[in-house]
PDB file of C-alpha atoms in Angstrom:
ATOM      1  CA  UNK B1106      75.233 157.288 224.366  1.00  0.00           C
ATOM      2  CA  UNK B1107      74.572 153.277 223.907  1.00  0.00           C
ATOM      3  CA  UNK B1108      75.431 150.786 226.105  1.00  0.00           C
ATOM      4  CA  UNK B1109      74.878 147.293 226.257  1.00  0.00           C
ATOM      5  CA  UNK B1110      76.053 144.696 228.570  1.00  0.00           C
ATOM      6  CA  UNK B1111      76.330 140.839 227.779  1.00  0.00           C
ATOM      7  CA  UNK B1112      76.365 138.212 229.662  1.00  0.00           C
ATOM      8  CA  UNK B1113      77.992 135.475 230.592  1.00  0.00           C
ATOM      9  CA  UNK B1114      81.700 136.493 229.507  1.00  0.00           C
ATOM     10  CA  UNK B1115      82.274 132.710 229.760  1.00  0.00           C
ATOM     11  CA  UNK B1116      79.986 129.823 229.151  1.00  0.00           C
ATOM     12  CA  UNK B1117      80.600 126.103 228.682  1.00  0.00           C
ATOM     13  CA  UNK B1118      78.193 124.066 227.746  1.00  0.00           C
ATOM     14  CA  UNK B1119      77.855 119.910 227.032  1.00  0.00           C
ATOM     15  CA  UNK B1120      77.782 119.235 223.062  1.00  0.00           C
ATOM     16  CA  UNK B1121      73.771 118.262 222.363  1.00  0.00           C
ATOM     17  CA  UNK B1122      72.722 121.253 225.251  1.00  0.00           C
ATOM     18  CA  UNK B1123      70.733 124.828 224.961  1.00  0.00           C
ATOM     19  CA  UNK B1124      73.043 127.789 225.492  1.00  0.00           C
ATOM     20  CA  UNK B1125      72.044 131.416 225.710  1.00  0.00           C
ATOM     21  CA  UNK B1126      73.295 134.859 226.516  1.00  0.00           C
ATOM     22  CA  UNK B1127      71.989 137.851 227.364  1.00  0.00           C
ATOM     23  CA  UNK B1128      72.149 141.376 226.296  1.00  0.00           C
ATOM     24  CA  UNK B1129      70.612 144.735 227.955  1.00  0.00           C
ATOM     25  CA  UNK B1130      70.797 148.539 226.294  1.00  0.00           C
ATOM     26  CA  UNK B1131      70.383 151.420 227.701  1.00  0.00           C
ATOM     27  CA  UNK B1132      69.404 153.640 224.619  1.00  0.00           C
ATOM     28  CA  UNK B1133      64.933 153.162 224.266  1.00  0.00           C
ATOM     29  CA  UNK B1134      65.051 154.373 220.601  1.00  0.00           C
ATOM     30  CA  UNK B1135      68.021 151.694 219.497  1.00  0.00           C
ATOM     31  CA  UNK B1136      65.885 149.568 216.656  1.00  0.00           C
ATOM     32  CA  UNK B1137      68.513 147.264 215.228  1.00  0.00           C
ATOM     33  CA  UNK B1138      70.228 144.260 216.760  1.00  0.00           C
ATOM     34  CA  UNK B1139      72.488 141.992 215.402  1.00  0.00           C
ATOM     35  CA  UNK B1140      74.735 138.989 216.603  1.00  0.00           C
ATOM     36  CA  UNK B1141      78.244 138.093 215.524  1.00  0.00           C
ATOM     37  CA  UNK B1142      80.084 134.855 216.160  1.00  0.00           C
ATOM     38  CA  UNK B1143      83.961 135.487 215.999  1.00  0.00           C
ATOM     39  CA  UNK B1144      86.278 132.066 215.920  1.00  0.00           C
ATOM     40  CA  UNK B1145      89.884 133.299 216.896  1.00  0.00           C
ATOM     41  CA  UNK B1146      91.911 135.165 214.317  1.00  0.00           C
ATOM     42  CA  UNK B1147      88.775 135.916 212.341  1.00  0.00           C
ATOM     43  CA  UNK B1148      86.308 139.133 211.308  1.00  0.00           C
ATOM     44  CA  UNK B1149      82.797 138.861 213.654  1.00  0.00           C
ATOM     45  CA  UNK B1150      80.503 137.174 211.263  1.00  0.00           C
ATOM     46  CA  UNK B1151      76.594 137.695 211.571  1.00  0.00           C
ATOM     47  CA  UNK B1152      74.910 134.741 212.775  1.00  0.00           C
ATOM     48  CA  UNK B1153      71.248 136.446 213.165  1.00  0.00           C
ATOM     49  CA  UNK B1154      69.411 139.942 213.985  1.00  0.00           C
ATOM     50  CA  UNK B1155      66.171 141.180 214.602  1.00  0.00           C
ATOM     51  CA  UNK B1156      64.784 144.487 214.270  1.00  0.00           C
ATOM     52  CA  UNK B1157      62.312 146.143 216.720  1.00  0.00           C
ATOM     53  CA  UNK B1158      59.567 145.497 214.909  1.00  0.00           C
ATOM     54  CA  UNK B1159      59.189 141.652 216.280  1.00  0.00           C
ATOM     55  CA  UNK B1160      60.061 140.272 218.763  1.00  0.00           C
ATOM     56  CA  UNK B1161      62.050 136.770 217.811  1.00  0.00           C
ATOM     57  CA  UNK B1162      63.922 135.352 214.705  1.00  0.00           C
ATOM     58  CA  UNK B1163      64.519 131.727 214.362  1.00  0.00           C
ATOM     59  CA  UNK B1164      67.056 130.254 212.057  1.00  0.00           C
ATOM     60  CA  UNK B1165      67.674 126.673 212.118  1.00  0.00           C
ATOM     61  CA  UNK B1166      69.276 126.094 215.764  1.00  0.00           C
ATOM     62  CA  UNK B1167      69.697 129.986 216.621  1.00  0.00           C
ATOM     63  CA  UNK B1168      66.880 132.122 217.844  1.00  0.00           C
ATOM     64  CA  UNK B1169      66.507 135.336 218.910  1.00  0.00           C
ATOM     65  CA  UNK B1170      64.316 137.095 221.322  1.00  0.00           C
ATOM     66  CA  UNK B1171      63.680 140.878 221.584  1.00  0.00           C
ATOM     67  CA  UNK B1172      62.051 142.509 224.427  1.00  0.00           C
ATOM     68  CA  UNK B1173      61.494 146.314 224.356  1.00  0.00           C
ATOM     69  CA  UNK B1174      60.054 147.052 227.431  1.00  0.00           C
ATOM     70  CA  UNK B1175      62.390 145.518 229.595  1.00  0.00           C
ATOM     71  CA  UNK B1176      65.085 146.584 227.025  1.00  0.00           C
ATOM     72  CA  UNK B1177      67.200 143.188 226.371  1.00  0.00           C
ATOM     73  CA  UNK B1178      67.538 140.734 224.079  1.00  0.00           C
ATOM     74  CA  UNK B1179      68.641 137.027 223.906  1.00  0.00           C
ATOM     75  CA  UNK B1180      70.292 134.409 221.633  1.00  0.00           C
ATOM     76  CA  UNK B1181      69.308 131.341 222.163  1.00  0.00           C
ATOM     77  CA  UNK B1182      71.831 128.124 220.615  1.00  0.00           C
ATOM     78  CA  UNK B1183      70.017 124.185 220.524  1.00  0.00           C
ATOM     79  CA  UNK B1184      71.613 121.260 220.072  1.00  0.00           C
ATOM     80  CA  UNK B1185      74.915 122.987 220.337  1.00  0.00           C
ATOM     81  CA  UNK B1186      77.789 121.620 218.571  1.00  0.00           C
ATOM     82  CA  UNK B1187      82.003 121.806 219.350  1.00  0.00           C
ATOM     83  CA  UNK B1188      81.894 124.068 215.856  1.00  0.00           C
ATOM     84  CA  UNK B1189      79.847 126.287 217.717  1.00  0.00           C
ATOM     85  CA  UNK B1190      82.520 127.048 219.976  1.00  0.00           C
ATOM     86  CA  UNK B1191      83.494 131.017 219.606  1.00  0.00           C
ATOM     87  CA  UNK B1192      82.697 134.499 221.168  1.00  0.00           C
ATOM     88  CA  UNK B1193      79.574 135.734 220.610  1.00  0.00           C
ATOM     89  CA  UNK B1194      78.655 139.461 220.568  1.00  0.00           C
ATOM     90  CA  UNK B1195      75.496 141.214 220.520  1.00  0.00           C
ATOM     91  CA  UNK B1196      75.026 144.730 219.502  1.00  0.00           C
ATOM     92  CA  UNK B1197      72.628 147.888 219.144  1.00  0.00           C
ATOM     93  CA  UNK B1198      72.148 150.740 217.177  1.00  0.00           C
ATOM     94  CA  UNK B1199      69.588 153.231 216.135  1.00  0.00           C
ATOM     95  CA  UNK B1200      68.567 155.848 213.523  1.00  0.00           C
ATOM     96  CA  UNK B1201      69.825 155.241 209.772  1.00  0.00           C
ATOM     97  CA  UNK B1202      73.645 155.504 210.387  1.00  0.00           C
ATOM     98  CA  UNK B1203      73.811 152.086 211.681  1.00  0.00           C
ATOM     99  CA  UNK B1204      76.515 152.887 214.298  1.00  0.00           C
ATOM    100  CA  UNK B1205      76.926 149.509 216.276  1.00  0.00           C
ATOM    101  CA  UNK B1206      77.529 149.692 219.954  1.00  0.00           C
ATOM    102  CA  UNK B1207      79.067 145.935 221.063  1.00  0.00           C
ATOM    103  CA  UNK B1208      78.661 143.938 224.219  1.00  0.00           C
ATOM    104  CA  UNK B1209      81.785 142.601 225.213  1.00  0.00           C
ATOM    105  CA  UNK B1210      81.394 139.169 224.323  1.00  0.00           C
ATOM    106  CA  UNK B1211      80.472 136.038 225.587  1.00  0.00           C
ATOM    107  CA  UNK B1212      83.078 133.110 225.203  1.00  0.00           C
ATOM    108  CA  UNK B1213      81.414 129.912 224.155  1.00  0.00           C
ATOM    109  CA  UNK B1214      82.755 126.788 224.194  1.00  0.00           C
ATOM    110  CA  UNK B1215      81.363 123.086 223.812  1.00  0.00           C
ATOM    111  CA  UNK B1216      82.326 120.011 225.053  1.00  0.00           C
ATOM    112  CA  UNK B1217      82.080 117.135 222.797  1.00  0.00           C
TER     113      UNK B1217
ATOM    114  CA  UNK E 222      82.883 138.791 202.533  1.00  0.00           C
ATOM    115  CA  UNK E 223      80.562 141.646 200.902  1.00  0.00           C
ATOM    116  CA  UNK E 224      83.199 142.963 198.799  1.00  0.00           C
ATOM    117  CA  UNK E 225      85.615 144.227 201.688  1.00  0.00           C
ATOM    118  CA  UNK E 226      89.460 144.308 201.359  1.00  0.00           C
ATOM    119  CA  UNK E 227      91.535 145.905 204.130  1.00  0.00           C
ATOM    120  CA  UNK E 228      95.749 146.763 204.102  1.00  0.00           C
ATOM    121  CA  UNK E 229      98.255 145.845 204.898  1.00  0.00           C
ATOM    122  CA  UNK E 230      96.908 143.021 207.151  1.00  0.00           C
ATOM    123  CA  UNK E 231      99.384 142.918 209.506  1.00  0.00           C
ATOM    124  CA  UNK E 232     102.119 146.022 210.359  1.00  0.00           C
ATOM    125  CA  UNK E 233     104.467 146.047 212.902  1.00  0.00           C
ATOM    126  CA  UNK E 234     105.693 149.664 213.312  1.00  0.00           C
ATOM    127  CA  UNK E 235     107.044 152.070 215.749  1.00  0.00           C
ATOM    128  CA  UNK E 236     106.342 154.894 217.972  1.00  0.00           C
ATOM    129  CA  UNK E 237     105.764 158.341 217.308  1.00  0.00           C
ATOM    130  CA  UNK E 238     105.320 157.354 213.111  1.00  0.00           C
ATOM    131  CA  UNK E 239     102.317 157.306 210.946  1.00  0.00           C
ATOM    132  CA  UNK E 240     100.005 154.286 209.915  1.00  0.00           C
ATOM    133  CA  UNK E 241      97.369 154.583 207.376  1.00  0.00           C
ATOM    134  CA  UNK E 242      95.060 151.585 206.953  1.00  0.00           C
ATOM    135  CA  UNK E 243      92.960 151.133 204.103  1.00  0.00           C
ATOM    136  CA  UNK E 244      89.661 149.696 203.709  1.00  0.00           C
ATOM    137  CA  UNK E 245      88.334 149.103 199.942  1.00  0.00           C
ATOM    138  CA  UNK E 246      84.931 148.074 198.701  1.00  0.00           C
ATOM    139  CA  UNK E 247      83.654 147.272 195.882  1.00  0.00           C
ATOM    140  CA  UNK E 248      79.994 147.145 196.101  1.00  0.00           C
ATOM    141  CA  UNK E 249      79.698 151.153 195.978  1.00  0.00           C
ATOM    142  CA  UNK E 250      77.890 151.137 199.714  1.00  0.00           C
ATOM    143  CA  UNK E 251      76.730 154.662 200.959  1.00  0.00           C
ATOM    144  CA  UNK E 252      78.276 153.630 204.638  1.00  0.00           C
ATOM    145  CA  UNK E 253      81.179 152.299 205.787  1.00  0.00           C
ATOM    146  CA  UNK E 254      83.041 152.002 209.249  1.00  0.00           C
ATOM    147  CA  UNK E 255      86.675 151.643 211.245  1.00  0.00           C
ATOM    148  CA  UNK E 256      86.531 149.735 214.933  1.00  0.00           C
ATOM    149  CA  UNK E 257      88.980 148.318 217.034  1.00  0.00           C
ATOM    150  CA  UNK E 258      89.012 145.550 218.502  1.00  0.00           C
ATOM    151  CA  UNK E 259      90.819 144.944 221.982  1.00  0.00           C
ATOM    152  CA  UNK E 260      90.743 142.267 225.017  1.00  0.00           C
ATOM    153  CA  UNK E 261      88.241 143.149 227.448  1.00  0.00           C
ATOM    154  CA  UNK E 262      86.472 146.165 225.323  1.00  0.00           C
ATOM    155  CA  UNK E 263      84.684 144.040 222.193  1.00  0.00           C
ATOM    156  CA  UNK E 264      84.543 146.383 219.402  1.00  0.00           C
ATOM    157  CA  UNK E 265      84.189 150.229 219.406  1.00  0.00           C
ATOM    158  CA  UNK E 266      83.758 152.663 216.513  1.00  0.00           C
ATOM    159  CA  UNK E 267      86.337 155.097 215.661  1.00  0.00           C
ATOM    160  CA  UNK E 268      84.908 156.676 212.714  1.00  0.00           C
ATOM    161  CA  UNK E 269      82.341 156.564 210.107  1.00  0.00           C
ATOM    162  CA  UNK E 270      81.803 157.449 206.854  1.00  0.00           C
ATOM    163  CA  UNK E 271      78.014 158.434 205.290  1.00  0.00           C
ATOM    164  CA  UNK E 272      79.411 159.548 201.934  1.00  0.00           C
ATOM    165  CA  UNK E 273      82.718 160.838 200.214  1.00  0.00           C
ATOM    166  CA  UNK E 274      84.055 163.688 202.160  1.00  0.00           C
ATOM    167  CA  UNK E 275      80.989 163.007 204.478  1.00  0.00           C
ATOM    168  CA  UNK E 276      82.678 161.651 207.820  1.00  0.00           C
ATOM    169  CA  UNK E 277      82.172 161.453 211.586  1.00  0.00           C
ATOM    170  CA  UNK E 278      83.619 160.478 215.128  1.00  0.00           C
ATOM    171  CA  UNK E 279      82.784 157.541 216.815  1.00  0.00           C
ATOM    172  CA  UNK E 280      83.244 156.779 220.583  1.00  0.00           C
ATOM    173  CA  UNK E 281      87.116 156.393 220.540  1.00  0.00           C
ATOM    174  CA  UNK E 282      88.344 158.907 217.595  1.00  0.00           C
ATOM    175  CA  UNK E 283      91.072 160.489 219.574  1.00  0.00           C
ATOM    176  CA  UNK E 284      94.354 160.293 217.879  1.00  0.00           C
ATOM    177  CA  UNK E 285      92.320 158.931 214.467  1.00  0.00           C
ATOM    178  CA  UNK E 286      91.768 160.798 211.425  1.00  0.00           C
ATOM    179  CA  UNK E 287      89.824 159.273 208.264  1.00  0.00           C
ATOM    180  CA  UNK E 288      88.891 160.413 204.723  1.00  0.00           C
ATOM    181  CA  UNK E 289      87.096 159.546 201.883  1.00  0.00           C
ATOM    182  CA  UNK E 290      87.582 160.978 198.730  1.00  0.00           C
ATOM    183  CA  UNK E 291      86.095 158.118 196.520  1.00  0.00           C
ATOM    184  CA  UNK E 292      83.272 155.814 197.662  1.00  0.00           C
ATOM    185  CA  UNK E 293      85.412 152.859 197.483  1.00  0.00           C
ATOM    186  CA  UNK E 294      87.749 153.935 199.679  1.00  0.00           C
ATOM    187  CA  UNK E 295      87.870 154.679 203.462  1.00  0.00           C
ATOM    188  CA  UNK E 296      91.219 155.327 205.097  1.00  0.00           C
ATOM    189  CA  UNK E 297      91.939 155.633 209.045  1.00  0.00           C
ATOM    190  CA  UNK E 298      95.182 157.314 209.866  1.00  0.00           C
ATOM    191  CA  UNK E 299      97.087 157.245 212.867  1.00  0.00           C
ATOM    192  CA  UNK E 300      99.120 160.693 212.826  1.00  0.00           C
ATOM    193  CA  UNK E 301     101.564 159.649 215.538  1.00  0.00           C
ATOM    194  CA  UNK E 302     100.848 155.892 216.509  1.00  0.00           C
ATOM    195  CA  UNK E 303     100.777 155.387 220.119  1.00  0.00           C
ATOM    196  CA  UNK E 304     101.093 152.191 222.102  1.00  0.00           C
ATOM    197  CA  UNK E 305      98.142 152.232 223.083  1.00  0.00           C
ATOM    198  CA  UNK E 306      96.857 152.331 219.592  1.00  0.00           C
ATOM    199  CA  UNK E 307      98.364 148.531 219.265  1.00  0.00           C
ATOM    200  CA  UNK E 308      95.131 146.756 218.370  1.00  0.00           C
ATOM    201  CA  UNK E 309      93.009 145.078 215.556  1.00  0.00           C
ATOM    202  CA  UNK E 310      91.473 147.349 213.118  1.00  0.00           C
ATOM    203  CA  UNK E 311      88.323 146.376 211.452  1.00  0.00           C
ATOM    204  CA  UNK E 312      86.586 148.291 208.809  1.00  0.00           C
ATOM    205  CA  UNK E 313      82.680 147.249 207.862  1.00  0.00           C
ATOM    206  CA  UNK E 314      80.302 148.431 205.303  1.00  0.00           C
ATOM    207  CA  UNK E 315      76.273 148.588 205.723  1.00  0.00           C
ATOM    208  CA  UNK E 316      74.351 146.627 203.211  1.00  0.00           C
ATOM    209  CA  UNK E 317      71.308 148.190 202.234  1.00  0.00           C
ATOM    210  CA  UNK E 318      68.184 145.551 201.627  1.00  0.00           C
ATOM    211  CA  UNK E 319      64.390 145.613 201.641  1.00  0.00           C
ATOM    212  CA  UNK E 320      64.309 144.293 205.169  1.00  0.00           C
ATOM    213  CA  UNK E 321      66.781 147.052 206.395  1.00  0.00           C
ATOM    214  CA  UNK E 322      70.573 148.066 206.584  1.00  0.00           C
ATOM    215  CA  UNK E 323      73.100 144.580 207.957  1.00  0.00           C
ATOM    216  CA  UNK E 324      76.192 145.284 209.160  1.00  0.00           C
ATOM    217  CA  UNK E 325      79.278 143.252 207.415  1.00  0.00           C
ATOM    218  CA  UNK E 326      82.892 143.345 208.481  1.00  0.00           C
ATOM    219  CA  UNK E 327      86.207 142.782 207.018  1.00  0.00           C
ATOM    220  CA  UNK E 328      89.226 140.251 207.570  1.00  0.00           C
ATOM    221  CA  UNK E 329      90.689 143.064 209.831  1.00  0.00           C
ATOM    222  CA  UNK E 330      94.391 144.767 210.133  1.00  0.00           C
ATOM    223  CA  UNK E 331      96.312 143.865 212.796  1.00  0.00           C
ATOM    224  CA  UNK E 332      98.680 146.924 214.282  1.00  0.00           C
ATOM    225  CA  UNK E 333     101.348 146.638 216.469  1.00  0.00           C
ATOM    226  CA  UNK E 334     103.055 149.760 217.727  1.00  0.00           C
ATOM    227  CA  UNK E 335     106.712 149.016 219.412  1.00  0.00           C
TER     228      UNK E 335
END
């Protein structure tokens, strides 16, 4: 099956600096890849995704970069903010179904 | 929130007894989902659900049964909860749009087995 490995399981940053973690999957024919931001007694929330047909997504201060050959993809935080502070999880999946298989999360936080 | 409510929210209950969790929607979406979430592991899929009566395992279904006998509703069951079954329980749905399927997730249960 899937698997996908994030990194950095930690990362602090200074409030006004770039952050950005990294995600590699095994599975060639996964298509779909979303990000979640989860604050601390809350459901992951989708910040941004991209689909294998190109290969980044910008929205406001988050990006995201896709590359298939090498098989991982990034997201990319500017001007990073203290309310940006949360885990952060990437994900895969292929086929219709939609199954996600998770990284294991990367803990942001920023310093004001 | 896409329409997801999950119950109870929180349970506290003990060893060897049954837990359902519940997982309603009311957007009539073809697919819908049960992970857990623990320390260390991020999320993993139990089950899923591609239509009433239409179900399937995910990577951790041992000890987990689900059914779905309307489209609304998508129940995970714990025949004899475990310890090791203490955890939070989210349920998602997959919301179809031109651009392709997104994956949205509910408040989340939160089980503790004593």
């Amino acid at each position: 099956g899937e698997n996908v490995e994030q990194h950095p399981s930690t990362l602090s940053v200074q409030e006004g600096d770039s952050a950005v973690i990294k995600c590699t999957y095994s599975d060639s024919a996964s298509n779909y890849f979303p990000w979640y931001k989860q604050e601390l007694g809350k459901r992951p929330q989708l910040i941004i995704d991209i689909r294998s047909n190109v290969g980044e997504k910008k929205d406001q201060r988050i990006a995201v970069t896709l590359n298939k050959t090498a098989k991982h993809f990034s997201l990319h935080i500017t001007e990073t903010q203290p309310e940006d502070s949360a885990v952060y999880f990437c994900a895969a999946s292929k086929g219709s179904n939609y199954k996600l298989t998770f990284g294991k999360g990367t803990l942001l936080t920023v310093n004001p | 929130d896409a329409g997801i409510t999950q119950s109870p929210r929180h349970k506290v209950t003990e060893t060897g007894t049954p837990v359902t969790l519940r997982c309603h929607q009311t957007e009539n979406h073809r697919y819908m989902y049960w992970y857990r979430q623990d320390p260390g592991h991020g999320l993993r899929l139990i089950h899923y659900s591609y239509g009433v009566k239409d179900t399937d395992k995910g990577e951790v279904s041992d000890g987990y049964s689900v059914s779905r006998s309307k489209t609304e509703d998508f129940l995970l069951t714990l025949e004899s909860a475990t310890s090791s079954q203490t955890s939070v329980y989210f349920c998602a749905i997959s919301e179809s749009s031109l651009s392709g399927n997104t994956i949205y997730f509910g408040e989340g249960s939160w089980l503790t087995v004593v």
